mmCIF file of C-alpha atoms in Angstrom:
data_model
loop_
_atom_site.group_PDB
_atom_site.id
_atom_site.type_symbol
_atom_site.label_atom_id
_atom_site.label_comp_id
_atom_site.label_asym_id
_atom_site.label_seq_id
_atom_site.Cartn_x
_atom_site.Cartn_y
_atom_site.Cartn_z
ATOM 1 C CA MET A 172 -1.227 16.253 7.628
ATOM 2 C CA ARG A 173 -3.697 13.473 6.926
ATOM 3 C CA CYS A 174 -2.496 10.278 5.272
ATOM 4 C CA ASN A 175 -5.054 7.732 4.078
ATOM 5 C CA ILE A 176 -3.606 4.261 3.537
ATOM 6 C CA ILE A 177 -5.832 2.280 1.182
ATOM 7 C CA ILE A 178 -5.208 -1.440 0.939
ATOM 8 C CA HIS A 179 -6.340 -4.672 -0.592
ATOM 9 C CA SER A 180 -5.132 -7.468 1.668
ATOM 10 C CA VAL A 181 -5.749 -11.141 0.977
ATOM 11 C CA SER A 182 -3.225 -13.155 3.004
ATOM 12 C CA GLY A 183 -3.006 -10.498 5.720
ATOM 13 C CA ASN A 184 0.528 -9.410 4.793
ATOM 14 C CA ILE A 185 -0.567 -6.114 3.245
ATOM 15 C CA TYR A 186 -2.697 -5.472 6.338
ATOM 16 C CA ILE A 187 0.314 -6.132 8.610
ATOM 17 C CA ILE A 188 2.521 -3.758 6.601
ATOM 18 C CA ALA A 189 -0.194 -1.075 6.493
ATOM 19 C CA SER A 190 -0.826 -1.313 10.243
ATOM 20 C CA TYR A 191 2.873 -0.968 11.026
ATOM 21 C CA LEU A 192 3.181 1.947 8.601
ATOM 22 C CA GLN A 193 0.136 3.592 10.169
ATOM 23 C CA ASP A 194 1.625 3.225 13.678
ATOM 24 C CA LYS A 195 4.945 4.743 12.585
ATOM 25 C CA LEU A 196 3.242 7.655 10.827
ATOM 26 C CA ILE A 197 1.119 8.363 13.911
ATOM 27 C CA GLU A 198 4.284 8.312 16.059
ATOM 28 C CA ALA A 199 5.690 10.938 13.666
ATOM 29 C CA GLY A 200 2.668 13.190 14.233
ATOM 30 C CA ILE A 201 0.801 12.337 11.037
ATOM 31 C CA ASP A 202 -2.933 11.612 11.110
ATOM 32 C CA ALA A 203 -2.741 8.205 9.394
ATOM 33 C CA ARG A 204 -5.926 6.246 8.702
ATOM 34 C CA LEU A 205 -6.398 2.788 7.238
ATOM 35 C CA TYR A 206 -9.036 1.845 4.623
ATOM 36 C CA ARG A 207 -9.677 -1.125 2.368
ATOM 37 C CA VAL A 208 -11.057 -1.657 -1.101
ATOM 38 C CA GLU A 209 -14.091 -3.858 -1.659
ATOM 39 C CA ASP A 210 -13.408 -7.591 -2.001
ATOM 40 C CA SER A 211 -16.614 -9.601 -2.063
ATOM 41 C CA ASP A 212 -14.751 -12.937 -2.320
ATOM 42 C CA LEU A 213 -12.360 -12.576 0.613
ATOM 43 C CA HIS A 214 -14.511 -14.684 2.940
ATOM 44 C CA ILE A 215 -14.438 -17.562 0.432
ATOM 45 C CA LEU A 216 -10.647 -17.609 0.372
ATOM 46 C CA ALA A 217 -10.531 -17.261 4.156
ATOM 47 C CA ALA A 218 -12.572 -20.443 4.491
ATOM 48 C CA LYS A 219 -9.898 -22.280 2.471
ATOM 49 C CA LYS A 220 -6.665 -20.844 3.910
ATOM 50 C CA ASP A 221 -5.820 -20.293 7.566
ATOM 51 C CA SER A 222 -3.340 -17.535 6.702
ATOM 52 C CA VAL A 223 -6.166 -15.520 5.123
ATOM 53 C CA ASN A 224 -8.563 -16.217 7.974
ATOM 54 C CA GLN A 225 -6.049 -15.011 10.582
ATOM 55 C CA TYR A 226 -6.625 -11.318 9.696
ATOM 56 C CA LEU A 227 -10.042 -11.486 8.032
ATOM 57 C CA GLU A 228 -11.991 -9.796 10.847
ATOM 58 C CA ASP A 229 -9.418 -7.008 11.187
ATOM 59 C CA ILE A 230 -9.498 -6.347 7.451
ATOM 60 C CA LEU A 231 -13.295 -6.384 7.241
ATOM 61 C CA GLU A 232 -13.525 -3.895 10.134
ATOM 62 C CA LEU A 233 -11.784 -1.272 7.992
ATOM 63 C CA SER A 234 -13.984 1.253 6.229
ATOM 64 C CA VAL A 235 -14.246 0.806 2.469
ATOM 65 C CA ALA A 236 -12.429 3.549 0.566
ATOM 66 C CA ASN A 237 -14.261 5.846 -1.844
ATOM 67 C CA GLU A 238 -13.632 9.140 -3.636
ATOM 68 C CA GLU A 239 -14.237 11.078 -0.426
ATOM 69 C CA THR A 240 -11.467 9.047 1.243
ATOM 70 C CA LEU A 241 -9.092 10.287 -1.446
ATOM 71 C CA GLU A 242 -10.320 13.890 -1.345
ATOM 72 C CA LYS A 243 -9.847 14.164 2.436
ATOM 73 C CA ALA A 244 -6.201 13.072 2.261
ATOM 74 C CA ASP A 245 -3.069 15.187 2.020
ATOM 75 C CA MET A 246 -1.219 11.964 1.246
ATOM 76 C CA ILE A 247 -2.460 8.700 -0.255
ATOM 77 C CA ILE A 248 -0.597 5.429 0.182
ATOM 78 C CA LEU A 249 -1.767 2.354 -1.721
ATOM 79 C CA GLY A 250 -0.943 -1.225 -0.788
ATOM 80 C CA ALA A 251 -1.968 -4.346 -2.687
ATOM 81 C CA PRO A 252 -0.600 -7.799 -3.447
ATOM 82 C CA THR A 253 1.070 -8.438 -6.778
ATOM 83 C CA ARG A 254 -0.739 -10.564 -9.349
ATOM 84 C CA PHE A 255 1.225 -11.409 -12.509
ATOM 85 C CA GLY A 256 3.298 -8.253 -12.131
ATOM 86 C CA GLY A 257 0.329 -5.946 -11.575
ATOM 87 C CA MET A 258 -1.890 -4.909 -8.707
ATOM 88 C CA THR A 259 -4.892 -7.047 -7.788
ATOM 89 C CA ALA A 260 -8.148 -6.754 -9.727
ATOM 90 C CA GLU A 261 -9.879 -5.381 -6.625
ATOM 91 C CA MET A 262 -7.402 -2.515 -6.244
ATOM 92 C CA LYS A 263 -7.533 -1.830 -9.982
ATOM 93 C CA ALA A 264 -11.351 -1.751 -9.887
ATOM 94 C CA PHE A 265 -11.203 0.835 -7.100
ATOM 95 C CA LEU A 266 -8.690 2.980 -8.964
ATOM 96 C CA ASP A 267 -10.656 2.656 -12.210
ATOM 97 C CA SER A 268 -13.707 3.993 -10.367
ATOM 98 C CA THR A 269 -11.836 7.259 -9.740
ATOM 99 C CA TYR A 270 -11.408 8.197 -13.411
ATOM 100 C CA ASP A 271 -13.573 11.333 -13.127
ATOM 101 C CA MET A 272 -11.176 12.642 -10.476
ATOM 102 C CA CYS A 273 -8.398 12.414 -13.051
ATOM 103 C CA GLU A 274 -10.287 14.679 -15.438
ATOM 104 C CA THR A 275 -11.066 17.257 -12.748
ATOM 105 C CA ARG A 276 -7.556 16.984 -11.244
ATOM 106 C CA SER A 277 -9.128 17.201 -7.810
ATOM 107 C CA LEU A 278 -6.175 15.409 -6.170
ATOM 108 C CA GLU A 279 -3.439 17.428 -7.871
ATOM 109 C CA GLY A 280 -0.388 18.122 -5.728
ATOM 110 C CA ARG A 281 -1.136 15.667 -2.944
ATOM 111 C CA LEU A 282 1.552 13.222 -1.868
ATOM 112 C CA PHE A 283 1.612 9.556 -2.893
ATOM 113 C CA GLY A 284 3.331 6.343 -1.846
ATOM 114 C CA CYS A 285 2.825 2.628 -2.465
ATOM 115 C CA PHE A 286 3.808 -0.853 -1.330
ATOM 116 C CA THR A 287 3.128 -4.438 -2.342
ATOM 117 C CA SER A 288 3.736 -8.052 -1.447
ATOM 118 C CA CYS A 289 4.582 -10.753 -3.947
ATOM 119 C CA ALA A 290 5.480 -14.404 -4.156
ATOM 120 C CA HIS A 291 8.512 -14.523 -6.407
ATOM 121 C CA SER A 292 10.781 -11.509 -6.841
ATOM 122 C CA ILE A 293 11.360 -7.863 -6.092
ATOM 123 C CA CYS A 294 11.187 -7.299 -9.865
ATOM 124 C CA GLU A 295 7.638 -8.694 -9.970
ATOM 125 C CA GLY A 296 6.693 -6.397 -7.096
ATOM 126 C CA SER A 297 8.302 -3.427 -8.840
ATOM 127 C CA HIS A 298 5.910 -3.860 -11.759
ATOM 128 C CA ALA A 299 2.945 -3.728 -9.362
ATOM 129 C CA LEU A 300 4.347 -0.570 -7.761
ATOM 130 C CA ASP A 301 4.705 0.946 -11.222
ATOM 131 C CA SER A 302 1.056 0.210 -12.016
ATOM 132 C CA MET A 303 -0.023 2.058 -8.853
ATOM 133 C CA LEU A 304 2.403 4.851 -9.679
ATOM 134 C CA TYR A 305 0.872 5.281 -13.168
ATOM 135 C CA TRP A 306 -2.486 5.905 -11.504
ATOM 136 C CA ALA A 307 -0.875 8.491 -9.212
ATOM 137 C CA GLN A 308 0.751 10.238 -12.165
ATOM 138 C CA ASN A 309 -2.595 10.440 -13.953
ATOM 139 C CA MET A 310 -4.052 12.003 -10.814
ATOM 140 C CA ALA A 311 -1.172 14.551 -10.704
ATOM 141 C CA LEU A 312 -0.043 13.285 -7.299
ATOM 142 C CA LEU A 313 3.520 13.877 -6.093
ATOM 143 C CA HIS A 314 5.276 10.556 -5.573
ATOM 144 C CA ILE A 315 7.491 10.074 -2.531
ATOM 145 C CA PRO A 316 9.874 7.344 -3.684
ATOM 146 C CA TYR A 317 11.465 4.903 -1.276
ATOM 147 C CA GLY A 318 14.846 5.958 -2.593
ATOM 148 C CA VAL A 319 18.229 4.427 -1.784
ATOM 149 C CA HIS A 320 19.204 3.795 1.840
ATOM 150 C CA PRO A 321 22.643 2.221 2.414
ATOM 151 C CA GLU A 322 21.663 1.263 5.997
ATOM 152 C CA VAL A 323 19.090 -1.233 4.684
ATOM 153 C CA ARG A 324 20.915 -2.144 1.472
ATOM 154 C CA LEU A 325 20.401 -5.886 1.968
ATOM 155 C CA SER A 326 16.626 -5.436 1.811
ATOM 156 C CA ASN A 327 17.010 -4.870 -1.960
ATOM 157 C CA GLN A 328 14.044 -2.485 -2.224
ATOM 158 C CA PRO A 329 13.049 -0.799 -5.496
ATOM 159 C CA VAL A 330 13.146 2.986 -5.638
ATOM 160 C CA ALA A 331 9.386 3.331 -6.319
ATOM 161 C CA GLY A 332 8.087 1.844 -3.063
ATOM 162 C CA ILE A 333 8.240 -1.117 -0.688
ATOM 163 C CA VAL A 334 8.062 -4.792 -1.680
ATOM 164 C CA HIS A 335 7.564 -7.688 0.748
ATOM 165 C CA LEU A 336 8.429 -11.182 -0.501
ATOM 166 C CA GLU A 337 5.837 -13.507 1.003
ATOM 167 C CA GLY A 338 6.698 -16.811 -0.695
ATOM 168 C CA ARG A 339 4.742 -19.077 -2.990
ATOM 169 C CA ASP A 340 1.949 -19.767 -0.497
ATOM 170 C CA ASN A 341 1.869 -16.177 0.811
ATOM 171 C CA GLU A 342 2.696 -17.323 4.333
ATOM 172 C CA ILE A 343 5.986 -15.524 5.015
ATOM 173 C CA ARG A 344 4.953 -12.686 7.317
ATOM 174 C CA PRO A 345 6.676 -9.283 7.323
ATOM 175 C CA SER A 346 9.696 -9.271 9.654
ATOM 176 C CA ASP A 347 11.796 -6.785 11.599
ATOM 177 C CA LYS A 348 13.930 -6.318 8.465
ATOM 178 C CA LEU A 349 10.880 -4.969 6.635
ATOM 179 C CA GLY A 350 10.165 -2.844 9.713
ATOM 180 C CA ASP A 351 13.552 -1.171 9.205
ATOM 181 C CA VAL A 352 12.593 -0.496 5.576
ATOM 182 C CA ILE A 353 9.255 1.027 6.636
ATOM 183 C CA ASN A 354 11.019 3.198 9.228
ATOM 184 C CA LYS A 355 13.280 4.598 6.486
ATOM 185 C CA TYR A 356 10.245 5.301 4.316
ATOM 186 C CA VAL A 357 8.535 7.172 7.155
ATOM 187 C CA GLU A 358 11.694 9.299 7.502
ATOM 188 C CA SER A 359 11.369 10.190 3.804
ATOM 189 C CA ILE A 360 7.692 11.081 4.242
ATOM 190 C CA ILE A 361 8.534 13.355 7.168
ATOM 191 C CA ARG A 362 11.097 15.215 5.026
ATOM 192 C CA TYR A 363 8.423 15.830 2.369
ATOM 193 C CA LYS A 364 5.903 16.862 5.009
ATOM 194 C CA ASN A 365 8.263 19.500 6.378
#
């Protein structure tokens, strides 16, 4: 099974989450690959904020996702920061560019997951997850929800996917607690895979 994780990372938090998720999927025997969407302004922000600059080179080394990236995947996972309750403009621009694939239903039946990071609340992040999920529904993808896991109840995750609270200045990095959440999500993916 091939899983393509497509991200837009600004502060580096989405990149950290995606890298950890990729490692855990590989450990589970899944061919997980990491891609990014185009962001022509990322270097400008990196020059202004150290937290952005910390992962800039790693992010820019990722291949830019395109329709072929989607078509080669058995599972697609999207990750993007939350902006005003939605995904970032860069992720939306990428998804908007795939409209023809919606009409041909070329991705129908493939698996889908999503995650986000946000400054203020899990609720805000849930709206961003929903916006990614609407795209997946239009593409006829099969959503693997995060679900409910009593073991990580205190993480307060929405059912649709994973949310990381990064604080107002986006400088709270993902912790071991989020690692436990990701591990539970990988367990769910494995159940769908089998």
